[in-house]
Amino acid sequence: MTESRVPRRRRYLVCEPRHFAVQYAINPWMHPDAPVDVGRAQAQWQTLMDVYRDHGHTVETVAPVPGLPDMVFAANAAVVVGGRVLGSLFHAPERRPESVPYEAWFKAAGYDVYHPESVCEGEGDFVPAGRWILAGTGFRTTREAHREAQEFLGVPVIGLTLVDPYFYHLDTALFVLDEGGDGSDGNIVYYPEAFSPGSREVLARLYPDAVIATRQDAMAFGLNSVSDGRHVFVAPGATDLIARLTERGYVPVPVDLSEFQKAGGGIKCCTQEIRS
Ligand code: ARG
């Protein structure tokens, strides 16, 4: 409670949900028959953008493309570490065309994009955590893509196996509170039951002081949060987690993206961090 957490200004890449919809089902949250309120989704998303800017973060936008209803989930389009852009190869054929406008954005911004040969879903499954990158597999991104990422980025990649289809991307089961530095490995929050026994053990070894989330937090998309090192932009339904974060000296900033849960997404899914 007494520790003072220090925020770091971030640069985020996002995509307005103008064409957001649930038209196909590629995860257990998606039900194409259930209605989506696009106006409500746009208002919720706009609030998130306003909150980021109010906290000093920079937000850059990729223009949305008609017919790509999941393009709002910018986190899946790439992972950028040290100015190197690892592009995506989506698992679902419906999402593969999203790579084109995101790659065009990076090229226009002066970055080269590496094209993975194996299925690779950007920050959905790659979570940069300071000295290493935590990487999920089991539903989308492959082990082979972990190898490609390590080779291209030159950062150790620690593979973790996801086992619960509701938490099909690593960023639905875990997030980084702070990246560490100066001899510290930083810290994370995670939901252990989303991982295989061996992966749970790896996380416990790397992060003995981690914040452990409940299933209720996870089902409320609480693990799909964004932290700047002090403020944690978090789903309001993750009430246990919000209490834990406050106890640890973080400042939870609840932002409701409930309309996006219908597609299996939340705050982090809508946010890609550009790490130069
Ligand atoms: N409907 C999208 C999919 O299943 C949601 C992606 C959510 N993004 C994320 N980073 N978890 O691919």
Tab-separated table of N, CA, C and O in Angstrom, residues 51-125:
chain	number	residue	atom	x	y	z
A	51	VAL	N	-9.451	7.941	-21.952
A	51	VAL	CA	-8.776	7.608	-20.696
A	51	VAL	C	-7.260	7.472	-20.930
A	51	VAL	O	-6.455	7.984	-20.151
A	52	TYR	N	-6.865	6.808	-22.017
A	52	TYR	CA	-5.428	6.691	-22.317
A	52	TYR	C	-4.799	8.085	-22.441
A	52	TYR	O	-3.752	8.365	-21.860
A	53	ARG	N	-5.440	8.937	-23.227
A	53	ARG	CA	-4.868	10.278	-23.453
A	53	ARG	C	-4.829	11.064	-22.151
A	53	ARG	O	-3.843	11.736	-21.857
A	54	ASP	N	-5.886	10.956	-21.347
A	54	ASP	CA	-5.923	11.672	-20.054
A	54	ASP	C	-4.784	11.214	-19.143
A	54	ASP	O	-4.377	11.964	-18.251
A	55	HIS	N	-4.293	9.990	-19.346
A	55	HIS	CA	-3.195	9.489	-18.509
A	55	HIS	C	-1.833	9.680	-19.173
A	55	HIS	O	-0.840	9.083	-18.747
A	56	GLY	N	-1.803	10.465	-20.247
A	56	GLY	CA	-0.524	10.851	-20.840
A	56	GLY	C	-0.007	9.943	-21.936
A	56	GLY	O	1.138	10.094	-22.383
A	57	HIS	N	-0.821	8.986	-22.390
A	57	HIS	CA	-0.356	8.050	-23.413
A	57	HIS	C	-0.706	8.564	-24.817
A	57	HIS	O	-1.671	9.289	-24.985
A	58	THR	N	0.094	8.125	-25.784
A	58	THR	CA	-0.120	8.523	-27.175
A	58	THR	C	-0.922	7.426	-27.867
A	58	THR	O	-0.627	6.241	-27.686
A	59	VAL	N	-1.906	7.815	-28.646
A	59	VAL	CA	-2.749	6.845	-29.342
A	59	VAL	C	-2.667	7.119	-30.836
A	59	VAL	O	-2.915	8.231	-31.280
A	60	GLU	N	-2.268	6.101	-31.605
A	60	GLU	CA	-2.228	6.238	-33.064
A	60	GLU	C	-3.210	5.251	-33.667
A	60	GLU	O	-3.437	4.173	-33.107
A	61	THR	N	-3.783	5.617	-34.815
A	61	THR	CA	-4.878	4.792	-35.338
A	61	THR	C	-4.596	4.252	-36.738
A	61	THR	O	-4.040	4.936	-37.588
A	62	VAL	N	-5.040	3.022	-36.939
A	62	VAL	CA	-5.076	2.393	-38.264
A	62	VAL	C	-6.511	2.541	-38.761
A	62	VAL	O	-7.453	2.313	-37.981
A	63	ALA	N	-6.697	2.899	-40.015
A	63	ALA	CA	-8.060	3.080	-40.536
A	63	ALA	C	-8.776	1.726	-40.627
A	63	ALA	O	-8.197	0.757	-41.149
A	64	PRO	N	-10.017	1.648	-40.105
A	64	PRO	CA	-10.750	0.374	-40.168
A	64	PRO	C	-11.172	0.031	-41.605
A	64	PRO	O	-11.432	0.916	-42.403
A	65	VAL	N	-11.226	-1.261	-41.900
A	65	VAL	CA	-11.563	-1.734	-43.246
A	65	VAL	C	-12.912	-2.455	-43.192
A	65	VAL	O	-13.095	-3.343	-42.343
A	66	PRO	N	-13.843	-2.100	-44.057
A	66	PRO	CA	-15.131	-2.805	-44.083
A	66	PRO	C	-14.930	-4.291	-44.344
A	66	PRO	O	-14.030	-4.671	-45.113
A	67	GLY	N	-15.742	-5.128	-43.689
A	67	GLY	CA	-15.636	-6.573	-43.908
A	67	GLY	C	-14.620	-7.248	-43.010
A	67	GLY	O	-14.444	-8.465	-43.098
A	68	LEU	N	-13.929	-6.467	-42.145
A	68	LEU	CA	-12.977	-7.063	-41.198
A	68	LEU	C	-13.439	-6.709	-39.773
A	68	LEU	O	-12.912	-5.786	-39.137
A	69	PRO	N	-14.458	-7.446	-39.264
A	69	PRO	CA	-15.119	-7.055	-38.015
A	69	PRO	C	-14.246	-7.174	-36.768
A	69	PRO	O	-14.525	-6.527	-35.768
A	70	ASP	N	-13.167	-7.990	-36.836
A	70	ASP	CA	-12.271	-8.138	-35.675
A	70	ASP	C	-11.053	-7.220	-35.755
A	70	ASP	O	-10.157	-7.307	-34.910
A	71	MET	N	-11.038	-6.341	-36.736
A	71	MET	CA	-9.844	-5.496	-36.909
A	71	MET	C	-9.616	-4.545	-35.736
A	71	MET	O	-8.506	-4.060	-35.511
A	72	VAL	N	-10.678	-4.276	-34.982
A	72	VAL	CA	-10.564	-3.451	-33.769
A	72	VAL	C	-9.555	-4.033	-32.776
A	72	VAL	O	-8.988	-3.293	-31.965
A	73	PHE	N	-9.318	-5.350	-32.854
A	73	PHE	CA	-8.423	-5.997	-31.891
A	73	PHE	C	-6.972	-5.855	-32.364
A	73	PHE	O	-6.326	-6.805	-32.831
A	74	ALA	N	-6.485	-4.633	-32.231
A	74	ALA	CA	-5.176	-4.244	-32.752
A	74	ALA	C	-4.036	-5.077	-32.171
A	74	ALA	O	-3.007	-5.278	-32.821
A	75	ALA	N	-4.219	-5.556	-30.949
A	75	ALA	CA	-3.145	-6.304	-30.285
A	75	ALA	C	-2.720	-7.524	-31.098
A	75	ALA	O	-1.570	-7.960	-31.014
A	76	ASN	N	-3.625	-8.077	-31.877
A	76	ASN	CA	-3.340	-9.325	-32.586
A	76	ASN	C	-2.541	-9.138	-33.876
A	76	ASN	O	-2.105	-10.118	-34.476
A	77	ALA	N	-2.379	-7.866	-34.304
A	77	ALA	CA	-1.820	-7.625	-35.637
A	77	ALA	C	-0.299	-7.654	-35.672
A	77	ALA	O	0.292	-7.788	-36.746
A	78	ALA	N	0.359	-7.499	-34.529
A	78	ALA	CA	1.837	-7.496	-34.497
A	78	ALA	C	2.288	-7.488	-33.043
A	78	ALA	O	1.486	-7.260	-32.133
A	79	VAL	N	3.594	-7.724	-32.855
A	79	VAL	CA	4.220	-7.420	-31.571
A	79	VAL	C	5.487	-6.649	-31.911
A	79	VAL	O	6.260	-7.065	-32.777
A	80	VAL	N	5.640	-5.506	-31.277
A	80	VAL	CA	6.756	-4.613	-31.581
A	80	VAL	C	7.646	-4.496	-30.350
A	80	VAL	O	7.194	-4.081	-29.284
A	81	VAL	N	8.910	-4.888	-30.508
A	81	VAL	CA	9.872	-4.833	-29.404
A	81	VAL	C	11.157	-4.202	-29.937
A	81	VAL	O	11.678	-4.660	-30.964
A	82	GLY	N	11.623	-3.169	-29.274
A	82	GLY	CA	12.853	-2.496	-29.703
A	82	GLY	C	12.768	-2.016	-31.142
A	82	GLY	O	13.757	-2.077	-31.883
A	83	GLY	N	11.589	-1.571	-31.555
A	83	GLY	CA	11.410	-1.066	-32.911
A	83	GLY	C	11.339	-2.142	-33.990
A	83	GLY	O	11.208	-1.833	-35.166
A	84	ARG	N	11.411	-3.423	-33.580
A	84	ARG	CA	11.278	-4.508	-34.567
A	84	ARG	C	9.832	-4.999	-34.577
A	84	ARG	O	9.279	-5.317	-33.511
A	85	VAL	N	9.266	-5.086	-35.775
A	85	VAL	CA	7.850	-5.441	-35.909
A	85	VAL	C	7.715	-6.883	-36.397
A	85	VAL	O	8.051	-7.202	-37.540
A	86	LEU	N	7.217	-7.723	-35.518
A	86	LEU	CA	6.875	-9.096	-35.911
A	86	LEU	C	5.404	-9.078	-36.304
A	86	LEU	O	4.531	-8.878	-35.448
A	87	GLY	N	5.135	-9.253	-37.588
A	87	GLY	CA	3.759	-9.235	-38.077
A	87	GLY	C	3.017	-10.506	-37.685
A	87	GLY	O	3.563	-11.374	-36.996
A	88	SER	N	1.771	-10.611	-38.126
A	88	SER	CA	0.929	-11.750	-37.748
A	88	SER	C	0.564	-12.616	-38.943
A	88	SER	O	0.500	-12.133	-40.071
A	89	LEU	N	0.322	-13.883	-38.633
A	89	LEU	CA	-0.305	-14.801	-39.585
A	89	LEU	C	-1.464	-15.402	-38.794
A	89	LEU	O	-1.263	-16.245	-37.922
A	90	PHE	N	-2.671	-14.907	-39.056
A	90	PHE	CA	-3.823	-15.307	-38.240
A	90	PHE	C	-4.196	-16.760	-38.465
A	90	PHE	O	-4.063	-17.289	-39.571
A	91	HIS	N	-4.680	-17.366	-37.403
A	91	HIS	CA	-5.150	-18.746	-37.460
A	91	HIS	C	-6.409	-18.835	-38.319
A	91	HIS	O	-6.511	-19.682	-39.211
A	92	ALA	N	-7.366	-17.949	-38.064
A	92	ALA	CA	-8.644	-18.013	-38.791
A	92	ALA	C	-8.509	-17.359	-40.163
A	92	ALA	O	-8.022	-16.227	-40.266
A	93	PRO	N	-8.963	-18.042	-41.222
A	93	PRO	CA	-8.902	-17.429	-42.553
A	93	PRO	C	-9.639	-16.087	-42.602
A	93	PRO	O	-9.216	-15.170	-43.315
A	94	GLU	N	-10.716	-15.959	-41.808
A	94	GLU	CA	-11.492	-14.705	-41.797
A	94	GLU	C	-10.646	-13.512	-41.369
A	94	GLU	O	-10.931	-12.376	-41.745
A	95	ARG	N	-9.616	-13.770	-40.536
A	95	ARG	CA	-8.827	-12.648	-40.007
A	95	ARG	C	-7.532	-12.404	-40.784
A	95	ARG	O	-6.886	-11.377	-40.579
A	96	ARG	N	-7.173	-13.313	-41.653
A	96	ARG	CA	-5.866	-13.159	-42.326
A	96	ARG	C	-5.701	-11.827	-43.063
A	96	ARG	O	-4.635	-11.227	-43.016
A	97	PRO	N	-6.775	-11.320	-43.721
A	97	PRO	CA	-6.598	-10.059	-44.464
A	97	PRO	C	-6.279	-8.857	-43.576
A	97	PRO	O	-5.832	-7.824	-44.086
A	98	GLU	N	-6.484	-8.955	-42.262
A	98	GLU	CA	-6.183	-7.817	-41.376
A	98	GLU	C	-4.705	-7.425	-41.420
A	98	GLU	O	-4.342	-6.280	-41.155
A	99	SER	N	-3.851	-8.403	-41.712
A	99	SER	CA	-2.411	-8.118	-41.716
A	99	SER	C	-2.047	-7.032	-42.727
A	99	SER	O	-1.077	-6.290	-42.520
A	100	VAL	N	-2.807	-6.936	-43.812
A	100	VAL	CA	-2.442	-6.016	-44.901
A	100	VAL	C	-2.511	-4.543	-44.453
A	100	VAL	O	-1.510	-3.821	-44.549
A	101	PRO	N	-3.663	-4.079	-43.933
A	101	PRO	CA	-3.683	-2.662	-43.521
A	101	PRO	C	-2.745	-2.355	-42.357
A	101	PRO	O	-2.173	-1.252	-42.302
A	102	TYR	N	-2.562	-3.308	-41.436
A	102	TYR	CA	-1.626	-3.044	-40.334
A	102	TYR	C	-0.197	-2.947	-40.857
A	102	TYR	O	0.570	-2.068	-40.466
A	103	GLU	N	0.150	-3.848	-41.770
A	103	GLU	CA	1.508	-3.788	-42.320
A	103	GLU	C	1.719	-2.469	-43.064
A	103	GLU	O	2.791	-1.844	-42.952
A	104	ALA	N	0.685	-2.032	-43.798
A	104	ALA	CA	0.790	-0.761	-44.531
A	104	ALA	C	1.021	0.384	-43.544
A	104	ALA	O	1.827	1.293	-43.809
A	105	TRP	N	0.348	0.316	-42.405
A	105	TRP	CA	0.533	1.380	-41.399
A	105	TRP	C	1.985	1.395	-40.912
A	105	TRP	O	2.620	2.458	-40.859
A	106	PHE	N	2.516	0.227	-40.614
A	106	PHE	CA	3.893	0.178	-40.106
A	106	PHE	C	4.891	0.655	-41.166
A	106	PHE	O	5.818	1.407	-40.869
A	107	LYS	N	4.677	0.247	-42.409
A	107	LYS	CA	5.584	0.677	-43.486
A	107	LYS	C	5.567	2.193	-43.613
A	107	LYS	O	6.615	2.827	-43.702
A	108	ALA	N	4.336	2.765	-43.578
A	108	ALA	CA	4.213	4.226	-43.707
A	108	ALA	C	4.875	4.937	-42.525
A	108	ALA	O	5.351	6.057	-42.650
A	109	ALA	N	4.917	4.261	-41.376
A	109	ALA	CA	5.537	4.856	-40.187
A	109	ALA	C	7.044	4.597	-40.146
A	109	ALA	O	7.716	4.967	-39.178
A	110	GLY	N	7.570	3.940	-41.192
A	110	GLY	CA	9.020	3.762	-41.294
A	110	GLY	C	9.562	2.455	-40.737
A	110	GLY	O	10.774	2.313	-40.574
A	111	TYR	N	8.688	1.495	-40.449
A	111	TYR	CA	9.140	0.202	-39.914
A	111	TYR	C	9.106	-0.872	-41.000
A	111	TYR	O	8.218	-0.873	-41.850
A	112	ASP	N	10.043	-1.812	-40.921
A	112	ASP	CA	9.960	-3.033	-41.732
A	112	ASP	C	9.140	-4.038	-40.938
A	112	ASP	O	9.188	-4.034	-39.717
A	113	VAL	N	8.436	-4.911	-41.636
A	113	VAL	CA	7.633	-5.928	-40.954
A	113	VAL	C	8.154	-7.316	-41.323
A	113	VAL	O	8.295	-7.634	-42.507
A	114	TYR	N	8.443	-8.124	-40.303
A	114	TYR	CA	8.837	-9.518	-40.534
A	114	TYR	C	7.568	-10.370	-40.632
A	114	TYR	O	6.686	-10.287	-39.772
A	115	HIS	N	7.492	-11.197	-41.661
A	115	HIS	CA	6.318	-12.066	-41.856
A	115	HIS	C	6.580	-13.441	-41.282
A	115	HIS	O	7.427	-14.167	-41.821
A	116	PRO	N	5.891	-13.851	-40.239
A	116	PRO	CA	6.105	-15.194	-39.712
A	116	PRO	C	5.582	-16.251	-40.690
A	116	PRO	O	4.639	-16.010	-41.440
A	117	GLU	N	6.230	-17.415	-40.653
A	117	GLU	CA	5.796	-18.508	-41.535
A	117	GLU	C	4.746	-19.372	-40.879
A	117	GLU	O	4.020	-20.112	-41.524
A	118	SER	N	4.688	-19.297	-39.544
A	118	SER	CA	3.767	-20.144	-38.790
A	118	SER	C	2.727	-19.249	-38.103
A	118	SER	O	2.968	-18.046	-37.929
A	119	VAL	N	1.587	-19.839	-37.713
A	119	VAL	CA	0.496	-19.034	-37.127
A	119	VAL	C	0.995	-18.278	-35.905
A	119	VAL	O	1.606	-18.843	-34.996
A	120	CYS	N	0.698	-16.975	-35.910
A	120	CYS	CA	1.321	-16.049	-34.975
A	120	CYS	C	0.361	-14.876	-34.809
A	120	CYS	O	0.027	-14.222	-35.792
A	121	GLU	N	-0.147	-14.637	-33.598
A	121	GLU	CA	-1.189	-13.614	-33.425
A	121	GLU	C	-0.742	-12.443	-32.545
A	121	GLU	O	-1.477	-11.981	-31.665
A	122	GLY	N	0.477	-11.955	-32.797
A	122	GLY	CA	0.935	-10.697	-32.212
A	122	GLY	C	0.838	-10.685	-30.696
A	122	GLY	O	1.109	-11.699	-30.018
A	123	GLU	N	0.458	-9.540	-30.158
A	123	GLU	CA	0.398	-9.394	-28.709
A	123	GLU	C	-0.744	-10.188	-28.076
A	123	GLU	O	-0.845	-10.222	-26.851
A	124	GLY	N	-1.581	-10.819	-28.904
A	124	GLY	CA	-2.558	-11.741	-28.334
A	124	GLY	C	-1.827	-12.844	-27.568
A	124	GLY	O	-2.236	-13.234	-26.467
A	125	ASP	N	-0.731	-13.341	-28.155
A	125	ASP	CA	0.028	-14.437	-27.544
A	125	ASP	C	1.454	-14.073	-27.137
A	125	ASP	O	2.086	-14.870	-26.447
